[in-house]
PDB file of C-alpha atoms in Angstrom:
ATOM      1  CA  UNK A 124      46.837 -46.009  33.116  1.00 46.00           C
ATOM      2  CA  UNK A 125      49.108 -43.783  31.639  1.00 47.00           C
ATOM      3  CA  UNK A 126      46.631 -41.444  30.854  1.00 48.00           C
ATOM      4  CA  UNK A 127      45.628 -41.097  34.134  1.00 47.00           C
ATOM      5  CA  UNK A 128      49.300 -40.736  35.119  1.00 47.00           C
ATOM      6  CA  UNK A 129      49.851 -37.643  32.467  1.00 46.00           C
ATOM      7  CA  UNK A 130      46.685 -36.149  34.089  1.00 44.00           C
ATOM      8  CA  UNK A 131      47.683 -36.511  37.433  1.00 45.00           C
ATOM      9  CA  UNK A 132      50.949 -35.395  36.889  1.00 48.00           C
ATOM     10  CA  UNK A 133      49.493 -32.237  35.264  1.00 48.00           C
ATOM     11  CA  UNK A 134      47.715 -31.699  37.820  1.00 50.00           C
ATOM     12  CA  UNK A 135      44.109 -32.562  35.754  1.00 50.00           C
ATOM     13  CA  UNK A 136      41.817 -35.305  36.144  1.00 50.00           C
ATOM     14  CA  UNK A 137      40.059 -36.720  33.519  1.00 49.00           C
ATOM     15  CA  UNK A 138      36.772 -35.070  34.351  1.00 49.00           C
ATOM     16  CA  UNK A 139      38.770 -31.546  34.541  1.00 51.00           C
ATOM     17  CA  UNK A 140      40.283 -31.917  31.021  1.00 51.00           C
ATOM     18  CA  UNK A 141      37.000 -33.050  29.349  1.00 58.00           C
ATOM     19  CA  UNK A 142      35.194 -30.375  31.182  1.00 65.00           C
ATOM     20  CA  UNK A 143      37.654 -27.440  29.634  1.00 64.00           C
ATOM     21  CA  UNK A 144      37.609 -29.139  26.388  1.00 70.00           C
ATOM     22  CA  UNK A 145      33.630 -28.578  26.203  1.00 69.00           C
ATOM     23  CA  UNK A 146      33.882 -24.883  27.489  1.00 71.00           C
ATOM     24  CA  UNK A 147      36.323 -24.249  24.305  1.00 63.00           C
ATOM     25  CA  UNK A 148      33.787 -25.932  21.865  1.00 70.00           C
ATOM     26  CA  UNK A 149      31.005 -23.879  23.351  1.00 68.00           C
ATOM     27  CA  UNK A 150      33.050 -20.540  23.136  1.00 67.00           C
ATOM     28  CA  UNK A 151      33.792 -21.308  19.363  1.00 67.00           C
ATOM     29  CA  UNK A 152      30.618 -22.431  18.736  1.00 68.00           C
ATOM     30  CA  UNK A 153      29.155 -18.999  20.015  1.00 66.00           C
ATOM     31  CA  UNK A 154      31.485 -17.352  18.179  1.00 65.00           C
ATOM     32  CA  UNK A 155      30.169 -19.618  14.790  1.00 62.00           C
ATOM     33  CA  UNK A 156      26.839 -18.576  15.654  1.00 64.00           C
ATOM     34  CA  UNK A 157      27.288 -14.977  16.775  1.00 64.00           C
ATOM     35  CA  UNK A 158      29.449 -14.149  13.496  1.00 67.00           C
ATOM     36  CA  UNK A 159      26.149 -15.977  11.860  1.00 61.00           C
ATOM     37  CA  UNK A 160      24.302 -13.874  13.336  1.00 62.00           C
ATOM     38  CA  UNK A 161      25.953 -10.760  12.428  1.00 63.00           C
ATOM     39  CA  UNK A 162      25.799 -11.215   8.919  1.00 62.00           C
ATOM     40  CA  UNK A 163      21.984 -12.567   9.083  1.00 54.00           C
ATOM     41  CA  UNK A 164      21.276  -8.793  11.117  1.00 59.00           C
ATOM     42  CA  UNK A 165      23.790  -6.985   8.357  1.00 54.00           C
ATOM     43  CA  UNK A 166      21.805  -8.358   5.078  1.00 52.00           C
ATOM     44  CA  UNK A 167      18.264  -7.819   7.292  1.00 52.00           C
ATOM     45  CA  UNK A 168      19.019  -3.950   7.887  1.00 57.00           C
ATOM     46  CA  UNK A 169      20.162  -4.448   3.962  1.00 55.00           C
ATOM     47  CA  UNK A 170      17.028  -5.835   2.283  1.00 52.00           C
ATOM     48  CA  UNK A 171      14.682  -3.231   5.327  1.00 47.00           C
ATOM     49  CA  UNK A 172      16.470  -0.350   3.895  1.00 49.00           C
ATOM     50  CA  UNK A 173      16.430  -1.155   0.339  1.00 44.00           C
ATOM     51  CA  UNK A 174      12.319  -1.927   1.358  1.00 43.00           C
ATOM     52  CA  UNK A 175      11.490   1.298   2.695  1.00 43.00           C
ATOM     53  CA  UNK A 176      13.746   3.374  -0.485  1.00 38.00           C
ATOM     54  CA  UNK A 177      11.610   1.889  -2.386  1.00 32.00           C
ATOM     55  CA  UNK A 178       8.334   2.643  -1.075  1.00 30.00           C
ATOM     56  CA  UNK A 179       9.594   6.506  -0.228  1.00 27.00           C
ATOM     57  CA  UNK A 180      10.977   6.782  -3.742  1.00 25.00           C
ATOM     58  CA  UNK A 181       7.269   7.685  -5.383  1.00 30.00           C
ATOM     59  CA  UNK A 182       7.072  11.059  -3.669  1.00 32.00           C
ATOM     60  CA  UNK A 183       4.453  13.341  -5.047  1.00 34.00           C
ATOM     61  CA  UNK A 184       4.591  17.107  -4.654  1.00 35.00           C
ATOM     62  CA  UNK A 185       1.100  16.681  -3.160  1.00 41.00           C
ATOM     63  CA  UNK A 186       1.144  14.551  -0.112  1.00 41.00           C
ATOM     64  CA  UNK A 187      -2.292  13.730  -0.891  1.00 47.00           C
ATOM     65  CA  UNK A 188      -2.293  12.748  -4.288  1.00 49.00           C
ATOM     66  CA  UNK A 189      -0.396  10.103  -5.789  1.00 52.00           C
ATOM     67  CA  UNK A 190      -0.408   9.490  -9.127  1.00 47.00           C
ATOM     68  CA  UNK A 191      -0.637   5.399 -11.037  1.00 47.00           C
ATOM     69  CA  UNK A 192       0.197   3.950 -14.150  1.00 44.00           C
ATOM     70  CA  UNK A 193       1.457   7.024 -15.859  1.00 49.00           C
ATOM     71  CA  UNK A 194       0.188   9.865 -14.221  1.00 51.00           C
ATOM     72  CA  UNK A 195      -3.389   8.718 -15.610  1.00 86.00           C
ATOM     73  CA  UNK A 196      -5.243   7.703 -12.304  1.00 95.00           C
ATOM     74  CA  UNK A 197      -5.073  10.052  -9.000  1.00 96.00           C
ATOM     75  CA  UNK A 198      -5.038   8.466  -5.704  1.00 97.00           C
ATOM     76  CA  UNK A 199      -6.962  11.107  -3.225  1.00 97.00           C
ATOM     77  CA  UNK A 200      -6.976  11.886   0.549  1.00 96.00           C
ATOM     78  CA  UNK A 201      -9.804  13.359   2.044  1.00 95.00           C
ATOM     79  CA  UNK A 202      -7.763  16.603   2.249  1.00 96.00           C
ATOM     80  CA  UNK A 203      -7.372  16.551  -1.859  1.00 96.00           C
ATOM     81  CA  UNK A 204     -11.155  15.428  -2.361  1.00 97.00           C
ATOM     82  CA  UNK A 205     -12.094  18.640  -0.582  1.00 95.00           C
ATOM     83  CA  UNK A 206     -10.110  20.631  -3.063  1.00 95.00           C
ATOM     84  CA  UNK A 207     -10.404  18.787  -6.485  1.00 95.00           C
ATOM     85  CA  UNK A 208     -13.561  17.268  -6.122  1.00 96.00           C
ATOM     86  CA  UNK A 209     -16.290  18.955  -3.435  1.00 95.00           C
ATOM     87  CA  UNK A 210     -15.824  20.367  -0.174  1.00 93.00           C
ATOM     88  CA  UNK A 211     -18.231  18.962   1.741  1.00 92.00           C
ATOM     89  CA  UNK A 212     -17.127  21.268   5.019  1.00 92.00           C
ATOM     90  CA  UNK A 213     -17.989  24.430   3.609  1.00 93.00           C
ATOM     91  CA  UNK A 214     -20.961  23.504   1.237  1.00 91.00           C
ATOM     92  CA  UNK A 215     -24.121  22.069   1.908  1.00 89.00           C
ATOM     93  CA  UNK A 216     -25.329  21.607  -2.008  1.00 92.00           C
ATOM     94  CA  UNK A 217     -23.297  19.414  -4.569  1.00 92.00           C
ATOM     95  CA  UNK A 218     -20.522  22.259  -6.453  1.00 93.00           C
ATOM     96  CA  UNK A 219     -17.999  20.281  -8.109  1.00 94.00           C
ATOM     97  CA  UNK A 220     -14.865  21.832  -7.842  1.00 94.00           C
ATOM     98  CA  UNK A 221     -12.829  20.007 -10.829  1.00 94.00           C
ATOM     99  CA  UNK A 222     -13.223  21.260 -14.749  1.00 93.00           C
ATOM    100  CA  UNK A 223     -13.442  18.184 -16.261  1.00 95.00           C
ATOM    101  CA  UNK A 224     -16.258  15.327 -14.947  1.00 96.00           C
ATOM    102  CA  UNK A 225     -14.479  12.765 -13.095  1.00 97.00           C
ATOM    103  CA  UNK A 226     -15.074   8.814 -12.142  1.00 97.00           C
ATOM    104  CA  UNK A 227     -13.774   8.353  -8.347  1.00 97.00           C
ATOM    105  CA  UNK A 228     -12.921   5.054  -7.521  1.00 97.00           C
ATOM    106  CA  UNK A 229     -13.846   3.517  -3.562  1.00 97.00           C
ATOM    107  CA  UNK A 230     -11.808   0.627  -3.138  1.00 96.00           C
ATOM    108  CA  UNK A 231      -9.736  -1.149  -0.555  1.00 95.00           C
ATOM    109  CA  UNK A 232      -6.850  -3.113  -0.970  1.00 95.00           C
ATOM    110  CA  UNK A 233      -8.178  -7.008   0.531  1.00 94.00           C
ATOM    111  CA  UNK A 234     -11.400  -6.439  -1.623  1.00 94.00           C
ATOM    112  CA  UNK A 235     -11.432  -8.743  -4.511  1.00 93.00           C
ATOM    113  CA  UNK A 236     -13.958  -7.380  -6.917  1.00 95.00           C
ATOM    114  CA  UNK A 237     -11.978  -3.860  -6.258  1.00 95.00           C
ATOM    115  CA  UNK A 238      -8.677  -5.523  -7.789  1.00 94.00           C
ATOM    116  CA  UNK A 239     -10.753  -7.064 -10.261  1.00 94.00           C
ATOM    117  CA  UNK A 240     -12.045  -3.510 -11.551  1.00 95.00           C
ATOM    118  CA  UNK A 241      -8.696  -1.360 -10.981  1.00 95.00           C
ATOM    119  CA  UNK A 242      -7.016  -2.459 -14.332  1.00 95.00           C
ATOM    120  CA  UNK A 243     -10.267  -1.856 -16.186  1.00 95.00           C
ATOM    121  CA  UNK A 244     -10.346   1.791 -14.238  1.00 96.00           C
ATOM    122  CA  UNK A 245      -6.684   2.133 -15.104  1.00 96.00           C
ATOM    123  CA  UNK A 246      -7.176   1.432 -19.059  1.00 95.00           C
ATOM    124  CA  UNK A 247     -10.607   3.699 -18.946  1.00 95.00           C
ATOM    125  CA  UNK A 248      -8.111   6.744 -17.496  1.00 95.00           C
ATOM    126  CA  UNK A 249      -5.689   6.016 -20.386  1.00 95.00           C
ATOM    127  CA  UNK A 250      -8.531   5.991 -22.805  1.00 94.00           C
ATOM    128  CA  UNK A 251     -10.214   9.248 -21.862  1.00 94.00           C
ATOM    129  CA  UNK A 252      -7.325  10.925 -20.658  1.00 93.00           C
ATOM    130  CA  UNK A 253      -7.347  14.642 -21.676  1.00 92.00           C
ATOM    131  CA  UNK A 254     -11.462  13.746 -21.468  1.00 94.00           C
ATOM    132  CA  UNK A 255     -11.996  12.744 -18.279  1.00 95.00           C
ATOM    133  CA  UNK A 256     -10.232  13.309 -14.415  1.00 96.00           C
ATOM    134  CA  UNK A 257     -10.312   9.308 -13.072  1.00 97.00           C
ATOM    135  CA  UNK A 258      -9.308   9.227  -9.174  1.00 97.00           C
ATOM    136  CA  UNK A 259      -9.126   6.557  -6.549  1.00 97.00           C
ATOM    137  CA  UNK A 260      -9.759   6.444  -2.870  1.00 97.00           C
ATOM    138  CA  UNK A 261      -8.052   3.648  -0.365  1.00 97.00           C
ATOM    139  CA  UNK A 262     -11.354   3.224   2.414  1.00 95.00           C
ATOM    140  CA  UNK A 263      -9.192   2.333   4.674  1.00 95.00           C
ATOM    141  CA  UNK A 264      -6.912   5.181   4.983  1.00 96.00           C
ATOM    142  CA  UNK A 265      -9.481   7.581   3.864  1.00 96.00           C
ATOM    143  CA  UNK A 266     -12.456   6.597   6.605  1.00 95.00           C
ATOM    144  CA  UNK A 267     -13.544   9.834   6.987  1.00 95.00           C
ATOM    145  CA  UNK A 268     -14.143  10.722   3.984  1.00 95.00           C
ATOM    146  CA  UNK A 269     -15.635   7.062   3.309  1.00 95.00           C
ATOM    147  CA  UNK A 270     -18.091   7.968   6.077  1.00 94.00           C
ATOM    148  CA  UNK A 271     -18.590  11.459   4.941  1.00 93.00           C
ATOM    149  CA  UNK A 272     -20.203  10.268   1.527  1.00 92.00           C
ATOM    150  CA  UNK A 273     -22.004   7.184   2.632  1.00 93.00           C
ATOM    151  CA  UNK A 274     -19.786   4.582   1.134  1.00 94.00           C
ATOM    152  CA  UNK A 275     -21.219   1.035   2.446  1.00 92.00           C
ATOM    153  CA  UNK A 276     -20.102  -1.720  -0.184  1.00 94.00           C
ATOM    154  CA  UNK A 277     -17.095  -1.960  -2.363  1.00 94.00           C
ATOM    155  CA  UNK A 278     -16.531  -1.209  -4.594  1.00 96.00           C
ATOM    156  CA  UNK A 279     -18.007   1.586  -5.354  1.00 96.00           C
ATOM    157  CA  UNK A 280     -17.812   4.144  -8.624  1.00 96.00           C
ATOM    158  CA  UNK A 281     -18.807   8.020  -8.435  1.00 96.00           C
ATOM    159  CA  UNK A 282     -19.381   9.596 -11.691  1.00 96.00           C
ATOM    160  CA  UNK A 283     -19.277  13.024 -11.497  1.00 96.00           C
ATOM    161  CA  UNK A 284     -20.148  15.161 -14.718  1.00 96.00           C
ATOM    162  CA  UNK A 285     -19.329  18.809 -14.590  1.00 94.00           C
ATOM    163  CA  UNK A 286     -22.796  20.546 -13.949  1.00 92.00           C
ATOM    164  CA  UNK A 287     -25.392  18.147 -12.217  1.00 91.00           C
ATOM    165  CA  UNK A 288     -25.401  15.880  -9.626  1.00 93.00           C
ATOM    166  CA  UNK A 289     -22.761  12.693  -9.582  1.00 95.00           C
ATOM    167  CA  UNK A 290     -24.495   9.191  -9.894  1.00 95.00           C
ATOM    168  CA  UNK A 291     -22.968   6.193  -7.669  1.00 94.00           C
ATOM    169  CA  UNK A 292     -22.667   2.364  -9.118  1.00 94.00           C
ATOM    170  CA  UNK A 293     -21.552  -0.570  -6.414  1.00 93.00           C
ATOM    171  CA  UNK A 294     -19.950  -3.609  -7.686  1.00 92.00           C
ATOM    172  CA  UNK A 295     -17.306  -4.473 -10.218  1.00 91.00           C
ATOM    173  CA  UNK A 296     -19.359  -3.332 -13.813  1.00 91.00           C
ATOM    174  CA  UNK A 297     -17.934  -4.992 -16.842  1.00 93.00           C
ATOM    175  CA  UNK A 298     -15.625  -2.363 -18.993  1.00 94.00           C
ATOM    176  CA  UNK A 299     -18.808  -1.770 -21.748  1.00 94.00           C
ATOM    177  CA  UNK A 300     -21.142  -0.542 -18.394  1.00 93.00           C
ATOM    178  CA  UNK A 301     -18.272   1.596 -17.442  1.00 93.00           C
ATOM    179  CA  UNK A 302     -18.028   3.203 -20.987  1.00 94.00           C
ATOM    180  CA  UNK A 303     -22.299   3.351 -21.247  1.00 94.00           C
ATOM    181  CA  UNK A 304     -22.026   5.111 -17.830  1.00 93.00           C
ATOM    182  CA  UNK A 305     -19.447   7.355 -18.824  1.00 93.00           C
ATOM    183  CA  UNK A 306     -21.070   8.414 -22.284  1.00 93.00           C
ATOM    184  CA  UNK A 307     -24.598   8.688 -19.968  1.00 93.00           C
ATOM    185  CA  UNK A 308     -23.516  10.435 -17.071  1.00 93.00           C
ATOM    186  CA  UNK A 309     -20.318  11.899 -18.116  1.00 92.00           C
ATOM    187  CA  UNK A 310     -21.740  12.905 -21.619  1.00 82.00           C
ATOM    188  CA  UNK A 311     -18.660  11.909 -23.594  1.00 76.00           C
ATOM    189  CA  UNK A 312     -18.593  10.089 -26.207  1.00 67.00           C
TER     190      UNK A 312
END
């Protein structure tokens, strides 16, 4: 009963009191959750931003080549195929346009036999570097070009030796029908 009294004589009832009480825990609750909050957002813009440095920081000269493990493997836009490789616009007969022959890889990134065969690609370029030019094309940023050469199945292998026509393999080969192909077609041995 006293209770009661001290509310009443404040001016309160019971219901009043408990009522306000609530509204503060709610407002410092918020308050918990929004400061949460901000430092959740601060360390998100954090880790975004230390994503996308990362991804900007290989920045070739040539927007359409990017170079892979060591500079040995060339990735190529359609733009760069045209110049480095054969420009398929403005001839109608096969003219290479590179100096030494060259093995073009067609791959695409969810294709498991292509991910199976890039490290063996990748140690090939190291082994004939100097020899041999060894590129790769993503088919699904480079559709066009894809298109332009008939690509169907992945992946797929272009060798192209300096003076003759380039032969095409499908399929992930086994590293000693890559080197047989390259000392065939390429004529290096």
């Amino acid at each position: 009963m006293k209770k009661a009294r001290s509310w009443c004589q404040a001016g309160q009832s019971p219901a009043k009191s408990h009522s306000k009480n609530a509204i503060v825990e709610k407002i410092i609750n918020n308050n918990l959750n929004m400061t949460v909050m901000k430092k959740c957002f601060f360390l998100l813009i954090i880790m975004l931003s230390l994503v996308f440095n990362e991804c900007r920081a290989d920045n070739p000269a040539d927007p359409g080549t990017k170079s892979t493990a060591a500079n040995s493997v060339v990735q190529l836009s359609n733009d760069s195929f045209k110049k480095m490789i054969f420009n398929y616009e403005i001839n109608k007969e096969w003219k290479f346009e590179g100096n030494r022959p060259a093995i073009i890889d067609f791959y695409a990134d969810w294709c498991a036999p292509c991910r199976q065969l890039s490290p063996l690609v990748e140690e090939i370029a190291k082994e004939y570097s100097g020899k041999i030019d060894v590129f790769k094309v993503d088919t699904e940023k480079e559709r066009m070009l894809t298109q332009k050469l008939g690509v169907t199945g992945l992946p797929t292998l272009l060798f192209v030796p300096v003076k003759g026509k380039p032969q095409i393999t499908m399929g992930a080969l086994p590293k000693e029908s890559l080197v047989k192909a390259i000392n065939e077609i390429l004529l290096i041995k």
